[in-house]
Coordinates of N, CA and C and ligand atoms in Angstrom, one line a residue:
M365 N 79.0 -79.3 154.8 CA 77.8 -79.8 155.5 C 76.7 -80.0 154.6
K366 N 75.8 -80.9 155.0 CA 74.6 -81.2 154.2 C 73.5 -80.2 154.4
E367 N 72.5 -80.3 153.5 CA 71.3 -79.4 153.6 C 70.7 -79.7 155.0
N368 N 70.2 -78.7 155.6 CA 69.5 -78.9 156.9 C 68.1 -79.5 156.7
L369 N 67.8 -80.5 157.5 CA 66.4 -81.1 157.4 C 65.7 -80.9 158.8
I370 N 64.5 -80.4 158.7 CA 63.7 -80.3 159.9 C 62.7 -81.5 159.9
A371 N 62.7 -82.2 161.1 CA 62.0 -83.5 161.2 C 61.0 -83.4 162.4
P372 N 59.8 -83.0 162.2 CA 58.9 -83.0 163.3 C 58.6 -84.4 163.8
S373 N 58.6 -84.5 165.1 CA 58.3 -85.8 165.7 C 56.8 -85.8 165.9
I374 N 56.2 -86.9 165.3 CA 54.7 -87.0 165.4 C 54.3 -87.5 166.8
L375 N 55.2 -87.7 167.7 CA 54.9 -88.1 169.1 C 54.0 -87.0 169.7
S376 N 54.3 -85.7 169.3 CA 53.5 -84.6 169.9 C 52.3 -84.2 169.0
A377 N 52.0 -84.9 167.9 CA 50.9 -84.6 167.1 C 49.6 -85.1 167.7
D378 N 48.5 -84.7 167.1 CA 47.2 -85.2 167.6 C 46.9 -86.5 166.9
F379 N 47.1 -87.6 167.6 CA 47.0 -88.9 167.0 C 45.6 -89.2 166.4
A380 N 44.6 -88.5 166.9 CA 43.2 -88.8 166.4 C 43.0 -88.2 164.9
R381 N 43.9 -87.3 164.5 CA 43.9 -86.9 163.1 C 45.3 -86.8 162.6
L382 N 46.0 -87.9 162.6 CA 47.4 -88.0 162.3 C 47.7 -87.6 160.9
G383 N 46.9 -88.2 159.9 CA 47.2 -87.9 158.5 C 47.2 -86.4 158.2
E384 N 46.2 -85.7 158.7 CA 46.0 -84.3 158.5 C 47.2 -83.5 159.2
E385 N 47.6 -84.0 160.4 CA 48.7 -83.3 161.1 C 50.0 -83.4 160.3
V386 N 50.2 -84.6 159.7 CA 51.4 -84.8 158.9 C 51.4 -84.0 157.6
D387 N 50.2 -84.0 157.0 CA 50.0 -83.1 155.8 C 50.3 -81.6 156.1
N388 N 49.8 -81.2 157.2 CA 49.9 -79.8 157.6 C 51.4 -79.4 157.9
V389 N 52.0 -80.3 158.6 CA 53.4 -79.9 159.0 C 54.3 -80.0 157.8
L390 N 54.1 -80.9 156.9 CA 54.9 -80.9 155.6 C 54.6 -79.7 154.8
A391 N 53.3 -79.3 154.7 CA 52.9 -78.1 153.9 C 53.5 -76.8 154.6
S392 N 53.8 -76.9 155.9 CA 54.4 -75.7 156.5 C 55.9 -75.7 156.4
G393 N 56.5 -76.6 155.6 CA 57.9 -76.5 155.4 C 58.8 -77.6 156.0
A394 N 58.2 -78.5 156.7 CA 59.0 -79.6 157.3 C 59.5 -80.5 156.2
D395 N 60.7 -81.2 156.4 CA 61.3 -82.0 155.4 C 61.0 -83.4 155.5
I396 N 61.1 -84.0 156.7 CA 60.9 -85.4 156.9 C 60.1 -85.7 158.1
V397 N 59.5 -86.8 158.2 CA 58.6 -87.2 159.3 C 59.3 -88.1 160.3
H398 N 59.5 -87.6 161.6 CA 60.1 -88.4 162.6 C 59.1 -89.3 163.3
F399 N 59.3 -90.6 163.3 CA 58.3 -91.6 163.7 C 58.8 -92.3 164.9
D400 N 58.4 -92.0 166.1 CA 58.9 -92.6 167.3 C 58.1 -93.9 167.7
V401 N 58.9 -95.0 167.8 CA 58.3 -96.3 168.1 C 58.8 -96.7 169.5
M402 N 57.8 -96.9 170.4 CA 58.2 -97.2 171.8 C 57.4 -98.5 172.2
D403 N 58.1 -99.3 173.1 CA 57.5 -100.6 173.3 C 57.2 -100.9 174.8
N404 N 57.3 -99.9 175.7 CA 57.1 -100.2 177.1 C 57.9 -101.3 177.7
H405 N 59.2 -101.4 177.1 CA 60.1 -102.4 177.5 C 61.5 -101.8 177.4
Y406 N 61.9 -101.4 176.2 CA 63.2 -100.7 176.1 C 63.0 -99.3 176.7
V407 N 61.9 -98.7 176.5 CA 61.6 -97.4 177.1 C 60.2 -97.5 177.8
P408 N 59.9 -96.7 178.8 CA 58.7 -96.8 179.6 C 57.5 -96.1 179.0
N409 N 57.3 -96.3 177.7 CA 56.1 -95.7 177.0 C 55.8 -96.6 175.8
L410 N 54.6 -96.4 175.3 CA 54.1 -97.2 174.2 C 53.4 -96.4 173.2
T411 N 53.9 -96.5 171.9 CA 53.3 -95.7 170.9 C 52.8 -96.4 169.7
I412 N 53.4 -96.3 168.5 CA 52.8 -96.7 167.3 C 53.8 -97.7 166.5
G413 N 53.2 -98.5 165.6 CA 54.0 -99.5 164.9 C 53.8 -99.4 163.4
P414 N 54.2 -100.5 162.7 CA 54.2 -100.5 161.2 C 52.9 -100.2 160.6
L415 N 51.8 -100.6 161.2 CA 50.5 -100.3 160.6 C 50.2 -98.8 160.5
V416 N 50.7 -98.1 161.4 CA 50.5 -96.6 161.4 C 51.4 -96.0 160.3
C417 N 52.6 -96.5 160.2 CA 53.5 -96.1 159.1 C 52.8 -96.3 157.7
A418 N 52.3 -97.6 157.6 CA 51.6 -97.9 156.3 C 50.4 -97.0 156.0
A419 N 49.7 -96.7 157.1 CA 48.5 -95.9 157.0 C 48.9 -94.5 156.5
L420 N 50.0 -93.9 157.0 CA 50.5 -92.6 156.5 C 50.8 -92.7 155.0
R421 N 51.5 -93.7 154.6 CA 51.8 -93.9 153.1 C 50.5 -94.0 152.3
K422 N 49.5 -94.8 152.8 CA 48.3 -94.9 152.1 C 47.5 -93.6 152.0
H423 N 47.7 -92.8 153.1 CA 47.0 -91.5 153.1 C 47.6 -90.5 152.1
G424 N 48.9 -90.9 151.6 CA 49.5 -90.1 150.5 C 50.7 -89.3 150.9
V425 N 51.3 -89.7 152.1 CA 52.5 -89.0 152.5 C 53.7 -89.6 151.7
T426 N 54.4 -88.7 151.0 CA 55.5 -89.1 150.2 C 56.9 -88.7 150.7
A427 N 56.9 -87.8 151.7 CA 58.1 -87.4 152.4 C 58.8 -88.6 153.0
A428 N 60.1 -88.5 153.3 CA 60.8 -89.5 154.0 C 60.2 -89.7 155.3
I429 N 60.1 -91.0 155.7 CA 59.7 -91.3 157.1 C 60.9 -91.9 157.8
D430 N 61.2 -91.2 159.0 CA 62.4 -91.5 159.7 C 62.0 -92.3 161.0
V431 N 62.1 -93.6 160.9 CA 61.6 -94.4 162.0 C 62.6 -94.6 163.1
H432 N 62.3 -94.1 164.3 CA 63.2 -94.2 165.4 C 62.7 -95.3 166.3
L433 N 63.4 -96.5 166.3 CA 63.0 -97.6 167.1 C 63.5 -97.5 168.5
M434 N 62.6 -97.4 169.5 CA 63.0 -97.5 170.9 C 62.3 -98.8 171.4
I435 N 62.8 -99.9 170.8 CA 62.2 -101.2 171.1 C 63.4 -102.2 171.3
K436 N 63.0 -103.3 172.0 CA 64.0 -104.4 172.2 C 63.2 -105.7 172.2
P437 N 63.5 -106.7 171.4 CA 64.5 -106.7 170.4 C 64.1 -105.9 169.1
V438 N 65.1 -105.8 168.2 CA 64.9 -104.9 167.0 C 64.6 -105.7 165.8
D439 N 65.3 -106.8 165.5 CA 65.3 -107.4 164.1 C 63.9 -107.8 163.6
R440 N 63.1 -108.4 164.5 CA 61.9 -109.0 164.0 C 61.0 -108.0 163.3
I441 N 61.0 -106.8 163.7 CA 60.1 -105.8 163.2 C 60.7 -105.0 162.0
V442 N 62.0 -105.1 161.7 CA 62.6 -104.3 160.7 C 61.9 -104.6 159.3
P443 N 61.7 -105.8 158.9 CA 61.1 -106.0 157.6 C 59.6 -105.5 157.5
D444 N 59.0 -105.5 158.6 CA 57.6 -104.9 158.7 C 57.6 -103.4 158.4
F445 N 58.6 -102.7 159.0 CA 58.7 -101.3 158.8 C 59.1 -101.0 157.4
A446 N 60.0 -101.8 156.8 CA 60.4 -101.6 155.4 C 59.2 -101.7 154.5
A447 N 58.4 -102.8 154.7 CA 57.2 -103.0 153.9 C 56.2 -101.9 154.1
A448 N 56.2 -101.3 155.3 CA 55.2 -100.2 155.6 C 55.7 -98.9 155.0
G449 N 56.8 -98.8 154.4 CA 57.2 -97.6 153.8 C 58.2 -96.7 154.5
A450 N 58.9 -97.3 155.5 CA 59.9 -96.5 156.2 C 61.1 -96.1 155.3
S451 N 61.6 -94.9 155.4 CA 62.8 -94.5 154.6 C 64.1 -94.8 155.4
Y452 N 64.1 -94.2 156.6 CA 65.2 -94.5 157.5 C 64.7 -95.4 158.6
I453 N 65.5 -96.3 159.1 CA 65.3 -97.1 160.3 C 66.5 -97.0 161.2
T454 N 66.3 -96.3 162.4 CA 67.4 -96.2 163.4 C 67.0 -97.0 164.6
F455 N 68.0 -97.5 165.3 CA 67.8 -98.2 166.6 C 69.0 -97.9 167.5
H456 N 68.7 -98.3 168.8 CA 69.7 -98.1 169.8 C 70.6 -99.3 169.9
P457 N 72.0 -99.2 169.9 CA 72.8 -100.3 170.0 C 72.6 -101.2 171.2
E458 N 72.1 -100.7 172.3 CA 71.9 -101.5 173.5 C 70.7 -102.5 173.3
A459 N 69.9 -102.2 172.3 CA 68.7 -103.0 172.1 C 68.8 -104.1 171.1
S460 N 70.0 -104.2 170.5 CA 70.3 -105.3 169.5 C 71.4 -106.2 170.0
E461 N 71.3 -107.5 170.0 CA 72.4 -108.4 170.4 C 73.5 -108.3 169.4
H462 N 73.2 -108.0 168.1 CA 74.1 -108.1 167.1 C 74.0 -106.8 166.2
V463 N 74.6 -105.8 166.6 CA 74.4 -104.5 166.0 C 74.8 -104.5 164.5
D464 N 75.9 -105.1 164.1 CA 76.3 -105.2 162.7 C 75.3 -105.9 161.9
R465 N 74.7 -107.0 162.4 CA 73.7 -107.7 161.7 C 72.5 -106.9 161.5
T466 N 72.0 -106.2 162.5 CA 70.8 -105.4 162.4 C 71.0 -104.3 161.3
L467 N 72.2 -103.6 161.3 CA 72.5 -102.6 160.3 C 72.4 -103.2 158.9
Q468 N 73.0 -104.4 158.8 CA 72.9 -105.0 157.4 C 71.5 -105.4 157.0
L469 N 70.7 -105.8 158.0 CA 69.3 -106.2 157.8 C 68.6 -105.0 157.3
I470 N 68.7 -103.8 157.9 CA 68.0 -102.6 157.5 C 68.3 -102.3 156.1
R471 N 69.6 -102.3 155.7 CA 69.9 -101.9 154.3 C 69.5 -103.0 153.4
S472 N 69.5 -104.2 153.8 CA 69.1 -105.3 152.8 C 67.6 -105.2 152.6
E473 N 66.8 -104.6 153.5 CA 65.4 -104.4 153.3 C 65.1 -103.1 152.4
G474 N 66.2 -102.4 152.0 CA 66.0 -101.3 151.1 C 65.9 -99.9 151.9
C475 N 66.2 -99.9 153.2 CA 66.0 -98.7 153.9 C 67.4 -98.1 154.3
K476 N 67.4 -96.8 154.7 CA 68.7 -96.3 155.2 C 68.8 -96.6 156.7
S477 N 70.0 -96.9 157.1 CA 70.2 -97.4 158.5 C 70.8 -96.4 159.4
G478 N 70.5 -96.5 160.7 CA 71.1 -95.6 161.6 C 71.2 -96.1 163.0
L479 N 72.2 -95.5 163.8 CA 72.3 -95.9 165.2 C 72.0 -94.6 166.0
V480 N 71.3 -94.9 167.2 CA 70.9 -93.9 168.1 C 71.7 -94.0 169.4
F481 N 72.2 -92.9 169.9 CA 73.0 -92.9 171.1 C 72.3 -92.1 172.2
N482 N 72.1 -92.8 173.3 CA 71.5 -92.2 174.5 C 72.5 -91.2 175.1
P483 N 72.1 -90.3 176.0 CA 73.0 -89.4 176.5 C 74.3 -90.0 177.2
A484 N 74.1 -91.2 177.8 CA 75.2 -91.8 178.5 C 75.9 -92.9 177.6
T485 N 75.5 -93.0 176.4 CA 76.1 -94.1 175.5 C 77.3 -93.5 174.7
S486 N 78.4 -94.2 174.8 CA 79.6 -93.8 174.0 C 79.4 -94.0 172.5
L487 N 80.1 -93.2 171.7 CA 80.0 -93.4 170.3 C 81.0 -94.5 169.8
S488 N 81.7 -95.1 170.7 CA 82.8 -96.0 170.3 C 82.4 -97.1 169.3
V489 N 81.2 -97.6 169.4 CA 80.8 -98.7 168.5 C 80.9 -98.3 167.0
L490 N 80.9 -96.9 166.8 CA 81.0 -96.4 165.4 C 82.3 -96.8 164.7
Q491 N 83.3 -96.9 165.6 CA 84.6 -97.3 165.1 C 84.6 -98.6 164.2
H492 N 83.6 -99.4 164.6 CA 83.5 -100.7 163.9 C 82.5 -100.8 162.8
V493 N 81.5 -99.9 162.8 CA 80.4 -100.0 161.9 C 80.0 -98.8 161.1
I494 N 80.9 -97.8 161.1 CA 80.6 -96.5 160.5 C 80.3 -96.7 159.0
D495 N 80.9 -97.8 158.4 CA 80.6 -98.0 156.9 C 79.2 -98.5 156.7
K496 N 78.5 -98.8 157.8 CA 77.1 -99.4 157.6 C 76.0 -98.5 158.1
V497 N 76.3 -97.2 158.4 CA 75.3 -96.3 158.8 C 75.1 -95.1 157.9
D498 N 73.9 -94.8 157.7 CA 73.5 -93.6 156.9 C 73.1 -92.4 157.7
M499 N 72.9 -92.7 159.0 CA 72.4 -91.7 160.0 C 73.0 -92.0 161.3
I500 N 73.5 -90.9 162.0 CA 73.9 -91.1 163.4 C 72.9 -90.1 164.2
L501 N 72.2 -90.7 165.1 CA 71.2 -89.9 165.9 C 71.6 -89.8 167.3
L502 N 71.9 -88.5 167.8 CA 72.2 -88.3 169.2 C 71.0 -87.9 169.9
M503 N 70.7 -88.6 171.0 CA 69.6 -88.2 171.9 C 70.1 -87.1 172.8
S504 N 69.3 -86.0 172.8 CA 69.7 -84.9 173.7 C 68.7 -84.9 174.9
V505 N 68.0 -86.0 175.1 CA 67.2 -86.3 176.3 C 67.2 -87.8 176.5
N506 N 66.8 -88.3 177.6 CA 66.7 -89.7 177.7 C 65.4 -90.1 177.0
P507 N 65.5 -91.2 176.2 CA 64.3 -91.5 175.3 C 63.1 -92.0 176.1
G508 N 61.9 -91.7 175.5 CA 60.7 -92.2 176.1 C 59.6 -91.2 176.1
F509 N 59.9 -89.9 176.1 CA 58.9 -88.9 176.3 C 59.3 -87.7 175.5
G510 N 58.2 -87.0 175.0 CA 58.4 -85.7 174.4 C 58.4 -84.6 175.5
G511 N 58.8 -83.4 175.1 CA 58.7 -82.3 176.1 C 59.8 -82.2 177.1
Q512 N 60.9 -82.9 177.0 CA 61.9 -82.8 178.0 C 62.9 -81.7 177.6
S513 N 63.8 -81.3 178.5 CA 64.8 -80.2 178.2 C 66.1 -80.8 177.6
F514 N 66.6 -80.0 176.7 CA 67.8 -80.4 176.0 C 69.0 -80.5 177.0
L515 N 69.7 -81.6 176.9 CA 70.9 -81.7 177.8 C 72.1 -81.1 177.1
P516 N 72.7 -80.0 177.7 CA 73.7 -79.3 177.1 C 75.0 -80.1 176.8
S517 N 75.2 -81.2 177.5 CA 76.4 -82.0 177.3 C 76.4 -82.6 175.9
T518 N 75.2 -82.6 175.3 CA 75.1 -83.2 173.9 C 75.9 -82.4 172.9
L519 N 76.1 -81.1 173.2 CA 76.8 -80.2 172.2 C 78.2 -80.7 171.9
D520 N 78.9 -81.1 173.0 CA 80.3 -81.7 172.8 C 80.2 -83.0 172.1
K521 N 79.2 -83.8 172.4 CA 79.1 -85.1 171.7 C 78.8 -84.9 170.2
L522 N 78.0 -83.9 169.9 CA 77.8 -83.6 168.5 C 79.1 -83.2 167.8
R523 N 79.9 -82.4 168.4 CA 81.2 -82.0 167.8 C 82.0 -83.3 167.6
Q524 N 82.0 -84.2 168.5 CA 82.7 -85.4 168.4 C 82.2 -86.3 167.2
A525 N 80.9 -86.4 167.1 CA 80.3 -87.2 166.0 C 80.5 -86.5 164.7
R526 N 80.5 -85.2 164.7 CA 80.8 -84.4 163.4 C 82.2 -84.7 162.9
K527 N 83.1 -84.8 163.9 CA 84.5 -85.0 163.5 C 84.6 -86.5 163.0
L528 N 84.0 -87.4 163.6 CA 84.0 -88.8 163.1 C 83.5 -88.9 161.7
I529 N 82.4 -88.2 161.5 CA 81.7 -88.3 160.1 C 82.7 -87.6 159.1
D530 N 83.2 -86.5 159.4 CA 84.0 -85.8 158.5 C 85.3 -86.6 158.2
E531 N 85.9 -87.1 159.2 CA 87.1 -87.9 159.0 C 86.8 -89.2 158.2
S532 N 85.6 -89.7 158.3 CA 85.3 -90.9 157.5 C 85.1 -90.6 156.0
G533 N 84.8 -89.3 155.7 CA 84.5 -89.0 154.4 C 83.2 -89.6 153.8
R534 N 82.4 -90.1 154.7 CA 81.2 -90.8 154.3 C 80.0 -89.9 154.3
D535 N 78.9 -90.4 153.5 CA 77.7 -89.6 153.4 C 76.7 -90.0 154.5
I536 N 76.9 -89.4 155.7 CA 76.1 -89.8 156.9 C 75.4 -88.5 157.5
R537 N 74.2 -88.6 157.7 CA 73.5 -87.5 158.4 C 73.7 -87.6 159.9
L538 N 73.7 -86.4 160.5 CA 73.9 -86.3 162.0 C 72.6 -85.6 162.5
E539 N 71.9 -86.4 163.2 CA 70.5 -86.0 163.7 C 70.5 -85.8 165.2
I540 N 69.7 -84.8 165.6 CA 69.6 -84.6 167.1 C 68.2 -84.7 167.4
D541 N 67.9 -85.2 168.6 CA 66.5 -85.5 169.0 C 66.3 -85.3 170.5
G542 N 65.5 -84.3 170.8 CA 65.1 -84.0 172.2 C 65.4 -82.6 172.6
G543 N 64.3 -81.9 172.9 CA 64.4 -80.5 173.5 C 64.9 -79.5 172.5
V544 N 64.8 -79.8 171.2 CA 65.2 -78.8 170.2 C 64.1 -77.7 170.0
K545 N 64.5 -76.5 170.1 CA 63.5 -75.3 170.1 C 64.1 -74.3 169.2
V546 N 63.3 -73.3 168.9 CA 63.8 -72.1 168.1 C 65.0 -71.5 168.7
D547 N 65.0 -71.4 170.1 CA 66.1 -70.7 170.7 C 67.4 -71.5 170.9
N548 N 67.4 -72.8 170.6 CA 68.7 -73.5 170.7 C 69.1 -74.2 169.4
I549 N 68.3 -74.1 168.4 CA 68.6 -74.9 167.2 C 69.9 -74.3 166.5
G550 N 70.1 -73.0 166.7 CA 71.3 -72.4 166.1 C 72.6 -73.0 166.6
E551 N 72.7 -73.1 168.0 CA 73.9 -73.6 168.6 C 74.1 -75.1 168.3
I552 N 72.9 -75.8 168.2 CA 73.0 -77.2 167.9 C 73.5 -77.4 166.5
H553 N 73.1 -76.6 165.5 CA 73.6 -76.6 164.2 C 75.1 -76.3 164.2
A554 N 75.5 -75.3 164.9 CA 76.9 -74.9 165.0 C 77.8 -76.0 165.5
A555 N 77.2 -76.9 166.4 CA 78.0 -78.0 166.9 C 78.1 -79.2 165.9
G556 N 77.3 -79.1 164.8 CA 77.5 -80.1 163.8 C 76.3 -80.8 163.3
A557 N 75.1 -80.6 163.9 CA 73.9 -81.4 163.4 C 73.4 -80.9 162.1
D558 N 72.8 -81.7 161.3 CA 72.2 -81.3 160.0 C 70.8 -81.8 159.9
T559 N 70.3 -82.5 160.9 CA 68.9 -83.0 160.9 C 68.3 -82.8 162.3
F560 N 67.2 -82.1 162.3 CA 66.7 -81.6 163.6 C 65.3 -82.2 163.9
V561 N 65.2 -83.0 164.9 CA 63.9 -83.5 165.3 C 63.3 -82.5 166.3
A562 N 62.1 -82.2 166.1 CA 61.4 -81.3 167.1 C 59.9 -81.7 167.2
G563 N 59.5 -82.1 168.4 CA 58.2 -82.5 168.6 C 57.3 -81.4 169.3
S564 N 57.5 -81.3 170.6 CA 56.7 -80.3 171.3 C 56.9 -78.9 170.8
A565 N 58.1 -78.5 170.3 CA 58.3 -77.2 169.8 C 57.5 -76.9 168.6
I566 N 57.2 -77.9 167.8 CA 56.4 -77.6 166.6 C 54.9 -77.9 166.9
F567 N 54.6 -79.0 167.3 CA 53.1 -79.4 167.5 C 52.6 -78.7 168.7
G568 N 53.3 -78.7 169.8 CA 52.8 -78.1 171.0 C 52.5 -76.6 170.9
A569 N 53.5 -75.9 170.4 CA 53.4 -74.4 170.3 C 52.3 -74.0 169.5
A570 N 52.2 -74.7 168.3 CA 51.1 -74.2 167.3 C 49.7 -74.5 167.8
R571 N 49.6 -75.6 168.6 CA 48.2 -76.0 169.0 C 47.6 -74.9 169.8
D572 N 48.4 -74.2 170.6 CA 47.8 -73.2 171.4 C 47.2 -72.0 170.6
S573 N 47.8 -71.8 169.4 CA 47.4 -70.6 168.6 C 46.5 -71.1 167.5
D574 N 47.1 -71.5 166.4 CA 46.4 -72.0 165.2 C 46.7 -73.5 165.0
P575 N 45.8 -74.4 165.3 CA 46.2 -75.9 165.3 C 46.6 -76.4 163.9
N576 N 46.3 -75.7 162.9 CA 46.7 -76.2 161.5 C 47.9 -75.5 160.9
C577 N 48.5 -74.6 161.6 CA 49.5 -73.7 161.0 C 50.8 -73.9 161.7
Y578 N 51.7 -74.6 161.1 CA 53.1 -74.7 161.7 C 54.1 -73.9 161.1
D579 N 53.7 -73.0 160.2 CA 54.6 -72.2 159.4 C 55.5 -71.3 160.3
T580 N 54.9 -70.7 161.3 CA 55.6 -69.7 162.1 C 56.8 -70.4 162.8
V581 N 56.6 -71.5 163.5 CA 57.7 -72.1 164.2 C 58.8 -72.7 163.3
I582 N 58.3 -73.3 162.2 CA 59.3 -73.9 161.2 C 60.1 -72.7 160.5
S583 N 59.4 -71.7 160.2 CA 60.2 -70.5 159.6 C 61.2 -69.9 160.6
A584 N 60.8 -69.8 161.8 CA 61.7 -69.3 162.8 C 62.9 -70.3 163.0
M585 N 62.7 -71.6 162.9 CA 63.8 -72.5 163.0 C 64.7 -72.3 161.8
R586 N 64.2 -72.2 160.6 CA 65.0 -72.0 159.4 C 65.8 -70.7 159.5
A587 N 65.2 -69.7 160.1 CA 65.9 -68.4 160.2 C 67.1 -68.5 161.2
A588 N 66.8 -69.2 162.3 CA 67.9 -69.5 163.3 C 69.0 -70.3 162.7
L589 N 68.7 -71.3 161.8 CA 69.7 -72.1 161.2 C 70.5 -71.3 160.2
A590 N 69.8 -70.4 159.5 CA 70.5 -69.6 158.5 C 71.5 -68.6 159.2
D591 N 71.1 -68.2 160.4 CA 72.0 -67.2 161.1 C 73.2 -67.9 161.8
S592 N 73.1 -69.2 162.0 CA 74.2 -69.8 162.8 C 75.4 -70.3 161.9
P593 N 76.6 -70.2 162.5 CA 77.7 -70.6 161.7 C 77.7 -72.1 161.4
S594 N 78.3 -72.6 160.3 CA 78.3 -74.0 160.1 C 79.7 -74.5 159.9
Ligands
DX5_430 C1 61.9 -89.1 172.7 C2 61.7 -89.1 171.2 C3 61.7 -87.7 170.6 C4 60.6 -86.8 171.1 C5 61.2 -85.4 171.0 O1 62.2 -90.4 173.1 O2 62.6 -89.8 170.6 O3 61.6 -87.8 169.2 O4 59.4 -86.8 170.4 O5 60.3 -84.5 171.6 P1 60.6 -83.0 172.0 O6 61.1 -82.3 170.7 O7 59.4 -82.5 172.6 O8 61.8 -83.1 173.0
ZN431 ZN1 62.8 -89.8 168.3

């Protein structure tokens, strides 16, 4: 298994002071920045685009930025995110007319590519494009909003995805997104995930106590990961 990465979703950050929020969460031990892009078309919510990604780079963020596109269509905006400093670009197969082409486009722009699977979406497309993905992202909630509850059926799907990755022998991350908390991250890891998105668990919890200190929740997640079998 790969090194575990904790990826705070900035969807739950304070957007009015986003640069500071990202600095603080990275200083508290987070590994990569999960950047949720929503278009009020593919999902019923509207968030941030390439200008905000570029602004984080300009602010001095050097950690990997994991851009999760919940938009349709996909291709037009890929070069803009690459130019804005995205490290990973992942998209939902339902949102692209030509999934293979979009995966190739992302890599040709110098980014790592990934596919995102909604709770009701089959992993079957991977059979045809697994050589073109660097990340498989399983949604453990329906996309569009932070703060939803983890869908337990995702654990079986994680085991299925883990098996596909291991059998392929390829260097592919397995990321989980939605409802990840201190009390379930261990079983999610045991089911095969190595990259953990958490929005409300990190930003929401800390805001009520010390708005600049995310150490407690991130340390608790690391401790739960260390305790869980891999
Ligand atoms: C949902 C987003 C998630 C979201 C997760 O569509 O893709 O990244 O921010 O939020 P929590 O961790 O609160 O479920
Ligand atoms: Zn996300």
